[in-house]
């Protein structure tokens, strides 16, 4: 018996489901590779209802965004494509009230969990930049906010401080150094939200989760092909999309590396990404946006670090973990990268003006 047979059979497959097993390394949804009797592959996903409180609204966003992107796509494999249920719906609610969706598998593609070289990273920048440009004329008022205040860093700080005060698992005493590191940067963490509040940074339709493993590359050419994981496409800041990519991809180690001597912020990778991203975003980048790309990098890294730390303090209830202390390990890599960025700050700012 394969996993999720009933759910798989509810969608319009070409044949009978013959294989279904866990796939990929996402922290939020449950992702499965599904194969049918015609050897066609699909991506089946169970949506995390703990994270996405209104899955119907989330799926309405995805249907609208993929529909829009399809119009701009040069080839079939450049956009995620939903496969409807037998009833013609874009998603399934199963007997247990769980939400499922099925995507066409993007064939002859691969996904990177860690940056291997500058050329690949630059390709990912072109792909995310192109994605943002293609959504520039998407009517933002059609988008539901799938996670309210997702990159509202001051609000993330408030949640983090509440987790420290509650200390529900008695873990705060072991992580005093990490808590102090975070608290010392609270004011800096608010910089982008302050500028946004004053109207100095434009709101755009952004992806909001631009890590490297949310891009698929073409296996043959190694060109960036398709942006995936569209759950958090919402109005947001360019600097945050730029910054989240840097957070994950301009590191010399994996997000959960335990040996911090291996975790370094790479200026050459940062430079390669900056060049590709600015090229793909084109003329529309404002002077204020450009000047605050480094803030995006440092603030997204800091914010992600405090989210991991808050989750560790709360007993690991949000991000999927596969070992004890996993969220703490992730927090430590993020804070190491923040400290590195602080040392490289002047160069980061100069590089953002270079292209
Ligand atoms: P999560 O929200 O949990 O991060 P993703 O949507 O990013 O889930 O999917 C997890 C992984 O599954 C991706 O990193 C990628 O390797 C793979 N994947 C997702 N969608 C597709 C697709 N349409 N075609 C090929 N691989 C995919
Ligand atoms: C989660 O879904 P995934 O694994 O692409 C998280 C991001 C974090 C990231 C850290 C909806 O992304 O915000 O930056 O983990 N997504 C959500 O790796 O919270
Ligand atoms: Mg993902």
Coordinates of C-alpha atoms and ligand atoms in Angstrom, one line a residue:
X1 CA 0.0 0.0 0.0
X2 CA 1.5 3.4 -1.0
X3 CA 1.2 6.4 1.2
X4 CA -1.8 8.7 0.7
X5 CA -3.5 6.5 -1.9
X6 CA -6.9 7.9 -1.3
X7 CA -5.7 11.5 -1.7
X8 CA -3.7 10.7 -4.8
X9 CA -6.7 9.0 -6.4
X10 CA -8.8 12.1 -5.9
X11 CA -6.8 14.1 -8.4
X12 CA -6.8 13.9 -12.2
X13 CA -3.9 11.6 -12.8
X14 CA -3.0 10.0 -16.1
X15 CA -2.9 6.5 -14.5
X16 CA -3.1 4.6 -11.3
X17 CA -0.9 5.8 -8.4
X18 CA 1.9 3.3 -7.9
X19 CA 4.5 5.1 -5.7
X20 CA 4.2 7.9 -3.2
X21 CA 6.9 8.8 -0.7
X22 CA 8.3 11.8 1.2
X23 CA 10.3 14.2 -0.9
X24 CA 12.5 17.3 -0.4
X25 CA 13.7 19.2 2.6
X26 CA 11.0 21.8 3.3
X27 CA 10.4 22.8 6.9
X28 CA 6.7 23.4 6.7
X29 CA 4.5 21.3 4.4
X30 CA 4.5 17.6 3.8
X31 CA 5.8 17.0 0.3
X32 CA 5.5 13.6 -1.6
X33 CA 6.8 12.4 -4.9
X34 CA 3.9 10.6 -6.6
X35 CA 4.3 8.4 -9.6
X36 CA 1.5 6.8 -11.6
X37 CA 1.3 3.7 -13.8
X38 CA 2.2 5.7 -16.9
X39 CA 5.4 6.7 -15.1
X40 CA 4.3 10.3 -14.9
X41 CA 5.6 12.1 -11.8
X42 CA 3.7 14.6 -9.6
X43 CA 4.4 16.6 -6.4
X44 CA 1.6 15.9 -3.8
X45 CA 1.6 18.3 -0.8
X46 CA -0.3 18.3 2.5
X47 CA -0.6 21.9 3.6
X48 CA 0.5 22.7 7.2
X49 CA -2.7 24.0 8.9
X50 CA -0.8 25.0 12.0
X51 CA 1.2 27.5 9.9
X52 CA -1.4 28.4 7.3
X53 CA -4.7 29.0 9.2
X54 CA -6.8 29.6 6.1
X55 CA -5.7 27.0 3.5
X56 CA -8.5 27.9 1.1
X57 CA -7.3 31.4 0.9
X58 CA -3.8 30.2 0.4
X59 CA -4.8 28.0 -2.5
X60 CA -6.8 30.9 -4.0
X61 CA -3.6 32.9 -4.0
X62 CA -1.6 30.1 -5.6
X63 CA -4.2 29.5 -8.3
X64 CA -4.2 33.2 -9.1
X65 CA -0.4 33.7 -9.0
X66 CA 0.4 30.6 -11.1
X67 CA -2.3 31.7 -13.6
X68 CA -0.6 35.1 -13.9
X69 CA 2.9 33.6 -14.2
X70 CA 1.8 31.2 -16.9
X71 CA 1.0 34.1 -19.2
X72 CA 4.5 35.4 -18.9
X73 CA 6.3 32.1 -19.0
X74 CA 8.5 31.2 -22.0
X75 CA 8.1 27.5 -21.5
X76 CA 5.9 25.0 -19.8
X77 CA 8.5 24.2 -17.1
X78 CA 8.9 27.8 -15.9
X79 CA 5.8 27.9 -13.7
X80 CA 4.2 25.6 -11.1
X81 CA 1.0 24.1 -12.5
X82 CA -1.8 22.8 -10.3
X83 CA -3.5 19.6 -11.3
X84 CA -7.2 19.7 -10.3
X85 CA -9.2 17.1 -8.4
X86 CA -11.6 14.8 -10.3
X87 CA -14.3 17.3 -9.2
X88 CA -12.4 20.1 -10.9
X89 CA -11.2 21.8 -7.7
X90 CA -7.7 23.3 -7.3
X91 CA -7.3 21.5 -4.0
X92 CA -8.6 18.6 -2.0
X93 CA -10.0 18.5 1.6
X94 CA -9.8 14.9 2.7
X95 CA -12.1 13.1 5.1
X96 CA -9.9 14.1 8.0
X97 CA -10.1 17.8 7.1
X98 CA -6.6 17.9 5.7
X99 CA -5.8 20.1 2.7
X100 CA -3.9 18.6 -0.3
X101 CA -2.7 20.0 -3.6
X102 CA -1.1 18.3 -6.6
X103 CA 1.5 20.0 -8.9
X104 CA 3.0 18.8 -12.2
X105 CA 6.5 17.6 -11.4
X106 CA 8.9 20.0 -13.2
X107 CA 10.8 17.4 -15.2
X108 CA 14.6 17.4 -15.7
X109 CA 15.1 19.8 -12.9
X110 CA 17.1 19.8 -9.7
X111 CA 17.1 21.6 -6.5
X112 CA 20.1 22.8 -4.4
X113 CA 20.2 22.6 -0.6
X114 CA 23.5 24.5 -0.4
X115 CA 25.2 26.9 -2.8
X116 CA 27.9 25.0 -4.8
X117 CA 29.3 27.9 -6.9
X118 CA 28.8 31.5 -7.8
X119 CA 27.3 30.8 -11.2
X120 CA 24.4 28.7 -9.7
X121 CA 23.7 31.3 -7.1
X122 CA 23.7 34.1 -9.7
X123 CA 21.2 32.0 -11.7
X124 CA 18.9 31.8 -8.6
X125 CA 19.1 35.6 -8.3
X126 CA 18.0 36.0 -12.0
X127 CA 15.2 33.6 -11.4
X128 CA 13.9 35.3 -8.2
X129 CA 14.4 38.8 -9.8
X130 CA 12.5 37.7 -12.9
X131 CA 9.7 36.3 -10.7
X132 CA 9.3 39.6 -8.9
X133 CA 9.3 41.5 -12.3
X134 CA 6.7 39.1 -13.7
X135 CA 4.4 39.8 -10.7
X136 CA 4.9 43.6 -10.9
X137 CA 1.5 43.9 -12.7
X138 CA -0.3 41.4 -10.5
X139 CA -3.2 43.1 -8.7
X140 CA -1.9 42.9 -5.1
X141 CA -5.4 43.5 -3.7
X142 CA -6.3 40.0 -4.9
X143 CA -3.8 38.4 -2.5
X144 CA -4.8 37.2 0.9
X145 CA -2.3 37.6 3.6
X146 CA -1.5 33.9 4.2
X147 CA 0.6 34.6 7.3
X148 CA -0.2 37.9 8.9
X149 CA 2.9 40.1 9.6
X150 CA 5.2 37.5 8.1
X151 CA 8.3 39.7 7.9
X152 CA 7.3 42.3 10.5
X153 CA 10.5 42.0 12.4
X154 CA 9.4 44.0 15.4
X155 CA 6.4 41.7 15.8
X156 CA 8.8 38.7 15.5
X157 CA 10.8 40.3 18.3
X158 CA 7.6 40.6 20.4
X159 CA 6.8 36.9 19.9
X160 CA 10.5 36.0 20.6
X161 CA 10.4 37.9 23.9
X162 CA 7.1 36.3 24.9
X163 CA 8.7 32.9 24.3
X164 CA 11.7 33.9 26.5
X165 CA 9.4 35.0 29.3
X166 CA 7.2 31.9 29.1
X167 CA 10.2 29.6 28.9
X168 CA 7.7 26.8 28.6
X169 CA 10.4 24.0 28.3
X170 CA 13.0 25.4 30.7
X171 CA 15.5 26.0 28.0
X172 CA 16.2 29.7 28.3
X173 CA 19.1 29.2 30.8
X174 CA 21.1 27.2 28.2
X175 CA 20.7 29.9 25.5
X176 CA 21.4 33.1 27.4
X177 CA 24.2 34.1 25.0
X178 CA 21.9 33.7 22.0
X179 CA 19.0 35.6 23.7
X180 CA 21.4 38.4 24.5
X181 CA 22.8 38.5 20.9
X182 CA 19.2 38.9 19.6
X183 CA 18.1 41.5 22.1
X184 CA 21.2 43.7 21.4
X185 CA 20.0 44.0 17.7
X186 CA 16.4 44.7 18.2
X187 CA 16.5 48.3 17.1
X188 CA 18.5 47.5 14.0
X189 CA 16.0 44.8 13.2
X190 CA 13.2 47.4 12.9
X191 CA 15.0 49.5 10.2
X192 CA 13.1 48.2 7.2
X193 CA 9.7 48.2 8.8
X194 CA 10.3 51.8 9.9
X195 CA 11.1 52.9 6.4
X196 CA 8.2 51.0 5.0
X197 CA 5.9 52.6 7.5
X198 CA 7.1 56.0 6.4
X199 CA 6.4 55.1 2.8
X200 CA 10.1 55.2 1.8
X201 CA 10.2 51.6 0.6
X202 CA 7.5 50.5 -1.9
X203 CA 5.4 47.5 -1.3
X204 CA 5.6 45.0 -4.1
X205 CA 4.3 41.5 -4.7
X206 CA 7.1 39.5 -3.3
X207 CA 7.8 35.8 -2.7
X208 CA 8.9 36.1 1.0
X209 CA 10.7 32.7 1.2
X210 CA 13.4 33.0 -1.3
X211 CA 15.8 30.4 -0.2
X212 CA 17.9 28.5 -2.7
X213 CA 15.9 25.3 -2.4
X214 CA 12.8 27.2 -3.5
X215 CA 14.2 27.5 -7.1
X216 CA 14.4 24.6 -9.6
X217 CA 17.3 24.5 -12.0
X218 CA 17.4 23.0 -15.5
X219 CA 19.4 19.8 -15.3
X220 CA 21.1 20.2 -18.6
X221 CA 21.9 23.9 -18.7
X222 CA 22.0 24.6 -15.0
X223 CA 19.9 27.7 -15.7
X224 CA 17.4 28.8 -13.1
X225 CA 14.0 27.5 -14.2
X226 CA 11.1 27.8 -11.9
X227 CA 10.3 29.5 -8.6
X228 CA 8.4 27.2 -6.2
X229 CA 6.9 27.3 -2.7
X230 CA 4.4 30.1 -3.4
X231 CA 2.6 29.9 -0.1
X232 CA 3.9 33.2 1.1
X233 CA 3.6 35.3 -2.0
X234 CA 2.2 38.5 -0.6
X235 CA 2.8 42.3 -0.7
X236 CA 6.3 42.8 0.8
X237 CA 9.7 44.4 0.5
X238 CA 12.3 43.8 -2.2
X239 CA 15.0 44.0 0.4
X240 CA 13.5 41.0 2.2
X241 CA 13.4 38.8 -0.9
X242 CA 16.9 39.7 -1.7
X243 CA 17.9 39.3 2.0
X244 CA 16.4 35.9 2.5
X245 CA 18.3 34.5 -0.5
X246 CA 21.5 35.9 0.9
X247 CA 20.7 34.5 4.4
X248 CA 20.5 31.0 3.0
X249 CA 22.7 31.0 -0.1
X250 CA 25.6 33.3 0.7
X251 CA 26.7 31.0 3.6
X252 CA 29.5 28.5 3.2
X253 CA 27.6 25.9 5.1
X254 CA 24.1 24.4 5.5
X255 CA 21.5 26.2 7.5
X256 CA 21.7 23.6 10.3
X257 CA 25.5 23.0 10.3
X258 CA 26.6 22.2 13.9
X259 CA 30.3 23.1 13.4
X260 CA 30.2 26.9 13.3
X261 CA 33.8 27.1 12.1
X262 CA 32.4 26.0 8.8
X263 CA 29.7 28.7 8.7
X264 CA 30.9 31.9 7.1
X265 CA 29.3 34.7 5.1
X266 CA 30.7 34.8 1.6
X267 CA 31.2 38.2 0.0
X268 CA 31.9 36.7 -3.4
X269 CA 28.5 34.9 -3.2
X270 CA 26.8 38.0 -2.0
X271 CA 28.3 39.9 -4.9
X272 CA 27.2 37.3 -7.5
X273 CA 23.7 37.4 -6.1
X274 CA 23.5 41.2 -6.0
X275 CA 24.6 41.5 -9.6
X276 CA 22.1 38.9 -10.9
X277 CA 19.2 40.2 -8.8
X278 CA 19.7 43.9 -9.8
X279 CA 20.0 42.9 -13.4
X280 CA 16.8 40.9 -13.3
X281 CA 14.8 43.5 -11.4
X282 CA 15.7 46.1 -14.0
X283 CA 15.0 49.8 -13.9
X284 CA 12.3 49.8 -11.3
X285 CA 14.6 49.5 -8.2
X286 CA 14.5 52.7 -6.3
X287 CA 17.6 54.3 -4.7
X288 CA 16.2 53.6 -1.3
X289 CA 15.6 50.0 -2.1
X290 CA 19.1 49.6 -3.5
X291 CA 20.7 51.3 -0.5
X292 CA 18.8 48.9 1.9
X293 CA 19.6 45.6 0.3
X294 CA 22.3 44.9 2.9
X295 CA 19.8 45.6 5.6
X296 CA 17.5 43.0 4.0
X297 CA 20.3 40.5 4.2
X298 CA 21.2 41.1 7.8
X299 CA 17.6 41.6 9.0
X300 CA 16.3 38.5 7.3
X301 CA 19.1 36.5 8.9
X302 CA 18.5 38.0 12.3
X303 CA 14.8 37.5 12.0
X304 CA 15.1 33.9 10.9
X305 CA 17.6 33.3 13.8
X306 CA 15.1 34.6 16.4
X307 CA 12.3 32.6 14.8
X308 CA 14.4 29.4 15.2
X309 CA 15.3 30.4 18.8
X310 CA 11.7 31.2 19.7
X311 CA 10.7 27.8 18.3
X312 CA 13.4 26.1 20.3
X313 CA 12.2 27.8 23.5
X314 CA 8.6 26.9 22.7
X315 CA 9.4 23.2 22.3
X316 CA 9.8 23.0 18.5
X317 CA 6.3 23.4 17.4
X318 CA 6.6 25.4 14.1
X319 CA 9.6 24.2 12.0
X320 CA 10.0 20.5 11.3
X321 CA 13.0 19.1 13.2
X322 CA 14.8 15.8 12.8
X323 CA 17.1 15.8 15.9
X324 CA 17.1 17.3 19.4
X325 CA 18.4 20.9 19.4
X326 CA 17.9 21.2 15.6
X327 CA 16.3 24.7 15.9
X328 CA 19.0 25.8 18.2
X329 CA 21.6 24.7 15.7
X330 CA 19.8 26.6 13.0
X331 CA 19.6 29.7 15.2
X332 CA 23.3 29.6 15.8
X333 CA 24.2 29.5 12.1
X334 CA 22.0 32.5 11.5
X335 CA 23.6 34.5 14.3
X336 CA 27.1 33.5 13.1
X337 CA 26.2 34.9 9.7
X338 CA 24.8 38.1 11.2
X339 CA 28.1 38.7 13.1
X340 CA 30.0 38.1 9.8
X341 CA 27.8 40.5 8.0
X342 CA 28.4 43.2 10.6
X343 CA 32.1 42.9 9.9
X344 CA 31.6 43.1 6.2
X345 CA 29.0 45.8 6.4
X346 CA 30.9 48.6 4.5
X347 CA 31.8 46.3 1.7
X348 CA 28.2 45.0 1.5
X349 CA 26.9 48.6 1.1
X350 CA 29.5 49.4 -1.5
X351 CA 28.7 46.3 -3.6
X352 CA 25.0 47.1 -3.6
X353 CA 25.9 50.4 -5.4
X354 CA 28.2 48.7 -7.9
X355 CA 25.7 47.1 -10.4
Ligands
LIG1 P1 8.0 23.5 1.7 O1 7.0 24.6 1.8 O2 7.8 22.5 2.8 O3 9.4 24.1 1.7 P2 8.2 23.1 -1.2 O4 7.0 23.5 -1.9 O5 9.4 24.0 -1.2 O6 7.8 22.7 0.3 O7 8.7 21.7 -1.7 C1 9.7 20.9 -1.1 C2 10.7 20.4 -2.1 O8 10.0 19.6 -3.1 C3 11.4 21.4 -2.9 O9 12.5 21.9 -2.3 C4 11.7 20.7 -4.2 O10 12.9 19.9 -4.1 C5 10.6 19.7 -4.4 N1 9.5 20.3 -5.3 C6 8.4 21.0 -5.0 N2 7.6 21.2 -6.0 C7 8.2 20.7 -7.1 C8 7.8 20.5 -8.5 N3 6.7 21.0 -9.0 N4 8.6 19.8 -9.3 C9 9.8 19.2 -8.8 N5 10.2 19.3 -7.5 C10 9.4 20.0 -6.6
LIG2 C1 10.5 27.8 6.1 O1 8.8 26.3 3.8 P1 10.3 26.5 3.8 O2 11.1 25.3 4.3 O3 10.7 26.9 2.4 C2 9.8 29.1 6.5 C3 10.6 30.3 6.1 C4 12.0 30.2 6.7 C5 12.7 28.9 6.3 C6 14.0 28.7 7.0 C7 6.1 29.6 5.8 O4 10.6 27.8 4.7 O5 10.0 31.5 6.5 O6 12.8 31.3 6.3 O7 11.8 27.8 6.7 N1 8.5 29.2 5.9 C8 7.4 29.6 6.6 O8 14.6 27.7 6.4 O9 7.4 29.9 7.7
LIG3 MG1 10.4 25.2 0.3

